[in-house]
Amino acid sequence: MTDCFYHYTDAQTALKILTKKELWMTHTSFLNDTQEGKELRIYLNKALLNPEICKILDYIDSNFESYICSFSKNGDLLSQWRGYCPDGEGYSIGFHQPKSFKTLLNPEGEACFRGEEKPNVDSSHATWHVSNYEKCIYLDEEKEKICESLVQDMENSYANMPDNIRKIVSELPKTPQELKDLYNYLSNVNVWFKLYIYYSCLFKDESFQEEDEYRLFITFNNRYKQEPCYRVKKGIFIPYHRFCFEDKLFKEIIVRKTSHDEFADKGLRHYLKHHKKMTNEQIDIFIKPSGIPFRG
């Protein structure tokens, strides 16, 4: 298993992450990549011959929402500094892999997912999620191989589907009373919710391959209550959930080369000493300067 995962950001956001110990997981429809969440379906549509299976996928697409937080395996990459940090600043925060998540069954986990923050309320969400940082899938050959397996499993599942469930599928996109039966049936077959949603969140256009992106994501069924947070960017309300964790998930931070990187290092050291109570020896290990001689 890989050891450290990096999140590139500006100084203001880095300060919030270090202080609040949380990262924001953005709804897939509001990410920068216009094809986000659509790549898998494009590949599947080329291979699927049964229109009833397409109805099932339409049902899943319209009734589930996913939220993603992105990381890179490379903590000092020029394209990442340029793409995710404004000119003249940049921090690449390195994280360990979470060992356990707080859920209803495990209230002592070191990380959890939360929606809108409310006073005196622990708003941890128990929902379907991946418990590791998962690597994005870029190459056509790998995507085609995965889709070939998915299509076969979907066709087998449909062939073995009980008559009452097939009847519900035939009536989609209407929402008959028995829709709960469809949900329960699909929940018990891995290929539908688990694998289809999993790969939908990980398929990424090959042009982004250099980023070597890993992802943490959560998925909600619209039938269940969720209380997302909202931020505003360029006049748009953007929904997100919070990935909250303990200090021990921080491993290191890489400081970008800039015209004032000495002051950036000095200010960060001051913060770590007084806010995180780190010793000078610990700070020397925690902070690393970028090795790229480009003063952006």
Coordinates of C-alpha atoms in Angstrom, one line a residue:
M1 CA 0.0 0.0 0.0
T2 CA 1.3 3.5 -0.9
D3 CA 2.4 5.5 2.1
C4 CA 1.7 9.2 1.5
F5 CA -1.0 11.1 -0.5
Y6 CA -0.7 14.8 -1.3
H7 CA -3.3 17.6 -1.6
Y8 CA -2.1 20.8 -3.3
T9 CA -3.6 24.1 -2.2
D10 CA -3.1 27.7 -1.5
A11 CA -2.0 29.3 1.8
Q12 CA -5.5 30.2 3.1
T13 CA -6.9 26.7 2.5
A14 CA -3.8 25.1 3.9
L15 CA -4.3 27.0 7.1
K16 CA -7.9 25.9 7.3
I17 CA -7.0 22.2 6.7
L18 CA -4.3 22.3 9.3
T19 CA -6.4 24.1 11.9
K20 CA -9.8 22.4 11.3
K21 CA -8.4 19.0 10.4
E22 CA -10.8 18.5 7.5
L23 CA -10.8 18.3 3.7
W24 CA -13.8 19.2 1.6
M25 CA -15.3 16.5 -0.7
T26 CA -17.0 18.1 -3.7
H27 CA -20.0 16.8 -5.5
T28 CA -18.9 15.1 -8.7
S29 CA -21.1 17.4 -10.8
F30 CA -19.2 20.4 -9.7
L31 CA -15.6 19.2 -10.3
N32 CA -13.3 20.8 -12.9
D33 CA -13.4 17.9 -15.3
T34 CA -16.5 18.2 -17.4
Q35 CA -16.6 14.5 -18.0
E36 CA -16.4 13.6 -14.3
G37 CA -18.5 10.6 -13.5
K38 CA -19.5 10.0 -17.1
E39 CA -16.5 8.1 -18.5
L40 CA -17.5 4.7 -17.3
R41 CA -21.0 5.0 -18.7
I42 CA -19.6 6.1 -22.1
Y43 CA -17.5 2.9 -22.2
L44 CA -20.4 0.7 -21.0
N45 CA -22.8 2.1 -23.6
K46 CA -20.6 0.9 -26.4
A47 CA -20.8 -2.7 -25.1
L48 CA -24.3 -2.9 -23.6
L49 CA -26.9 -4.4 -25.9
N50 CA -29.8 -4.8 -23.4
P51 CA -31.8 -1.6 -23.0
E52 CA -33.2 -2.8 -19.7
I53 CA -29.7 -2.8 -18.2
C54 CA -29.3 0.8 -19.4
K55 CA -32.6 1.6 -17.5
I56 CA -31.0 0.3 -14.4
L57 CA -27.9 2.4 -14.8
D58 CA -30.1 5.4 -15.5
Y59 CA -31.9 4.7 -12.2
I60 CA -28.6 4.5 -10.3
D61 CA -27.2 7.7 -12.0
S62 CA -30.3 9.7 -11.1
N63 CA -30.7 8.4 -7.5
F64 CA -27.2 8.4 -6.2
E65 CA -24.8 11.3 -5.5
S66 CA -21.0 11.0 -5.0
Y67 CA -18.6 13.4 -3.4
I68 CA -14.8 13.3 -4.1
C69 CA -11.6 14.6 -2.6
S70 CA -8.5 14.3 -4.8
F71 CA -4.9 13.6 -3.9
S72 CA -1.7 13.0 -5.8
K73 CA 0.9 10.4 -5.2
N74 CA 3.5 12.9 -6.3
G75 CA 3.9 15.7 -3.8
D76 CA 6.2 17.9 -5.9
L77 CA 4.9 18.1 -9.4
L78 CA 5.1 21.3 -11.5
S79 CA 1.8 20.8 -13.3
Q80 CA 0.1 20.4 -9.9
W81 CA 1.6 23.6 -8.6
R82 CA 0.4 25.4 -11.7
G83 CA -3.0 23.8 -11.8
Y84 CA -4.1 23.9 -8.1
C85 CA -2.1 26.8 -6.6
P86 CA -2.2 30.5 -7.4
D87 CA 0.9 32.3 -8.6
G88 CA 3.3 33.1 -5.8
E89 CA 2.1 30.5 -3.3
G90 CA 1.4 26.8 -2.8
Y91 CA 1.5 24.0 -0.2
S92 CA 1.4 20.2 -0.8
I93 CA 0.0 18.6 2.3
G94 CA 0.9 14.9 2.7
F95 CA -1.5 12.5 4.4
H96 CA -1.2 9.0 5.8
Q97 CA -3.8 6.3 4.9
P98 CA -6.7 6.3 7.4
K99 CA -6.7 3.1 9.5
S100 CA -10.3 3.3 10.6
F101 CA -13.4 5.4 10.0
K102 CA -16.0 6.5 12.6
T103 CA -19.3 4.8 11.9
L104 CA -22.3 3.7 13.9
L105 CA -20.5 0.4 14.4
N106 CA -17.1 1.9 15.1
P107 CA -17.5 5.2 17.1
E108 CA -13.8 5.3 17.9
G109 CA -12.4 5.7 14.4
E110 CA -9.7 8.2 13.6
A111 CA -11.5 9.7 10.6
C112 CA -15.2 10.3 9.6
F113 CA -17.4 12.0 7.1
R114 CA -19.6 14.9 8.2
G115 CA -22.1 17.2 6.5
E116 CA -23.2 20.7 7.8
E117 CA -21.8 21.5 11.1
K118 CA -24.3 22.1 13.9
P119 CA -23.8 23.2 17.5
N120 CA -23.6 20.3 20.0
V121 CA -24.5 17.7 17.3
D122 CA -22.2 15.0 16.1
S123 CA -23.2 14.9 12.5
S124 CA -21.1 11.9 11.4
H125 CA -22.6 10.2 8.4
A126 CA -22.9 6.4 8.1
T127 CA -22.9 5.9 4.3
W128 CA -21.3 3.9 1.6
H129 CA -17.7 5.0 1.1
V130 CA -14.2 3.8 0.2
S131 CA -12.0 3.5 3.2
N132 CA -8.7 4.0 1.3
Y133 CA -7.3 6.5 -1.2
E134 CA -8.1 4.8 -4.5
K135 CA -6.1 5.3 -7.7
C136 CA -7.8 6.8 -10.7
I137 CA -8.0 4.7 -13.9
Y138 CA -6.7 6.4 -17.0
L139 CA -5.7 3.9 -19.7
D140 CA -8.2 2.8 -22.4
E141 CA -7.0 -0.8 -22.3
E142 CA -7.6 -1.1 -18.5
K143 CA -11.0 0.6 -18.8
E144 CA -12.1 -1.7 -21.6
K145 CA -11.1 -4.8 -19.6
I146 CA -13.0 -3.6 -16.6
C147 CA -16.1 -2.8 -18.6
E148 CA -16.0 -6.2 -20.4
S149 CA -16.2 -7.8 -16.9
L150 CA -18.9 -5.4 -15.7
V151 CA -21.1 -6.0 -18.8
Q152 CA -20.8 -9.8 -18.4
D153 CA -21.8 -9.5 -14.7
M154 CA -24.6 -7.2 -15.4
E155 CA -26.0 -9.4 -18.1
N156 CA -25.8 -12.5 -15.8
S157 CA -27.5 -10.6 -13.0
Y158 CA -30.3 -9.5 -15.3
A159 CA -30.7 -13.0 -16.7
N160 CA -31.2 -14.3 -13.1
M161 CA -33.4 -11.5 -12.0
P162 CA -36.8 -12.5 -10.5
D163 CA -39.8 -11.7 -12.6
N164 CA -41.2 -9.1 -10.1
I165 CA -37.9 -7.1 -10.2
R166 CA -37.8 -7.3 -14.0
K167 CA -41.3 -5.9 -14.1
I168 CA -40.2 -2.9 -12.0
V169 CA -37.2 -2.4 -14.4
S170 CA -39.5 -2.4 -17.4
E171 CA -41.5 0.4 -15.9
L172 CA -38.5 2.7 -15.3
P173 CA -38.0 5.6 -15.3
K174 CA -41.4 5.7 -13.6
T175 CA -41.2 5.2 -9.8
P176 CA -43.8 2.5 -8.8
Q177 CA -44.5 1.6 -5.2
E178 CA -42.2 -1.4 -5.4
L179 CA -39.1 0.7 -6.2
K180 CA -37.8 -0.2 -2.7
D181 CA -37.8 -3.8 -3.8
L182 CA -35.6 -2.9 -6.8
Y183 CA -33.2 -1.0 -4.5
N184 CA -33.0 -4.0 -2.1
Y185 CA -32.3 -6.4 -4.9
L186 CA -29.6 -4.3 -6.6
S187 CA -28.0 -3.8 -3.2
N188 CA -27.4 -7.5 -2.8
V189 CA -25.6 -7.8 -6.2
N190 CA -22.1 -6.2 -6.1
V191 CA -22.0 -5.2 -9.8
W192 CA -24.8 -2.6 -9.5
F193 CA -24.2 -0.2 -6.7
K194 CA -20.8 -1.2 -5.4
L195 CA -18.8 -1.8 -8.6
Y196 CA -20.7 0.5 -10.9
I197 CA -20.5 3.5 -8.5
Y198 CA -16.9 2.6 -7.5
Y199 CA -15.6 2.7 -11.1
S200 CA -17.8 5.7 -12.0
C201 CA -15.8 7.6 -9.4
L202 CA -12.4 6.4 -10.6
F203 CA -12.5 6.5 -14.4
K204 CA -10.7 9.6 -15.6
D205 CA -9.7 10.9 -19.0
E206 CA -6.2 9.8 -20.1
S207 CA -5.1 13.5 -20.5
F208 CA -5.0 13.8 -16.7
Q209 CA -2.7 10.8 -16.2
E210 CA 0.3 12.9 -15.2
E211 CA -1.5 13.9 -12.0
D212 CA -1.3 10.3 -10.7
E213 CA -4.5 11.0 -8.8
Y214 CA -5.9 9.0 -5.9
R215 CA -9.4 9.6 -4.5
L216 CA -11.5 9.3 -1.4
F217 CA -15.2 9.3 -2.0
I218 CA -18.6 8.8 -0.4
T219 CA -21.9 8.1 -2.0
F220 CA -25.5 8.9 -0.9
N221 CA -28.8 7.4 -2.0
N222 CA -31.2 10.3 -2.5
R223 CA -33.8 8.4 -0.5
Y224 CA -31.9 9.0 2.7
K225 CA -31.4 12.3 4.5
Q226 CA -28.1 14.0 3.9
E227 CA -27.1 17.5 5.1
P228 CA -24.3 18.7 2.8
C229 CA -22.4 22.0 3.3
Y230 CA -22.3 24.6 0.6
R231 CA -19.6 27.0 -0.6
V232 CA -19.8 29.6 -3.3
K233 CA -17.4 29.9 -6.3
K234 CA -17.9 32.1 -9.3
G235 CA -21.5 32.7 -8.3
I236 CA -22.3 29.0 -8.0
F237 CA -23.6 27.1 -4.9
I238 CA -21.3 24.0 -4.6
P239 CA -22.3 21.1 -2.3
Y240 CA -19.6 19.3 -0.3
H241 CA -19.1 17.0 2.7
R242 CA -16.3 17.2 5.2
F243 CA -13.6 14.5 5.6
C244 CA -12.6 15.0 9.2
F245 CA -9.5 13.4 10.8
E246 CA -7.0 13.5 13.6
D247 CA -3.7 15.2 13.6
K248 CA -1.8 12.0 13.2
L249 CA -3.0 11.7 9.5
F250 CA -0.7 14.6 8.6
K251 CA 2.6 13.4 7.5
E252 CA 4.5 16.3 5.9
I253 CA 4.0 19.5 3.9
I254 CA 6.0 20.6 0.9
V255 CA 6.4 24.3 0.4
R256 CA 6.4 25.6 -3.2
K257 CA 9.3 27.7 -4.5
T258 CA 8.3 31.3 -4.7
S259 CA 9.9 34.7 -4.5
H260 CA 9.1 34.7 -0.8
D261 CA 9.5 31.0 0.1
E262 CA 11.7 31.9 3.0
F263 CA 8.9 33.8 4.6
A264 CA 6.4 31.1 3.8
D265 CA 8.7 28.6 5.6
K266 CA 9.2 30.9 8.5
G267 CA 5.4 31.6 8.9
L268 CA 4.6 27.9 8.7
R269 CA 7.2 27.0 11.3
H270 CA 5.7 29.7 13.6
Y271 CA 2.3 28.2 13.2
L272 CA 3.4 24.6 13.8
K273 CA 5.3 25.6 16.9
H274 CA 2.5 27.6 18.6
H275 CA -0.6 26.0 17.2
K276 CA 0.4 22.3 16.9
K277 CA 3.0 22.5 19.7
M278 CA 5.6 20.8 17.6
T279 CA 9.3 20.9 18.5
N280 CA 11.9 22.3 16.2
E281 CA 13.1 18.8 15.4
Q282 CA 9.6 17.7 14.5
I283 CA 9.1 20.8 12.3
D284 CA 12.4 20.1 10.5
I285 CA 11.0 16.6 9.6
F286 CA 7.5 17.8 8.8
I287 CA 8.4 20.7 6.4
K288 CA 10.1 20.0 3.1
P289 CA 11.0 22.6 0.4
S290 CA 10.0 21.9 -3.2
G291 CA 12.8 20.5 -5.3
I292 CA 11.5 22.2 -8.5
P293 CA 13.6 25.3 -9.2
F294 CA 10.6 27.2 -10.6
R295 CA 9.6 30.3 -8.7
G296 CA 5.9 30.4 -9.6

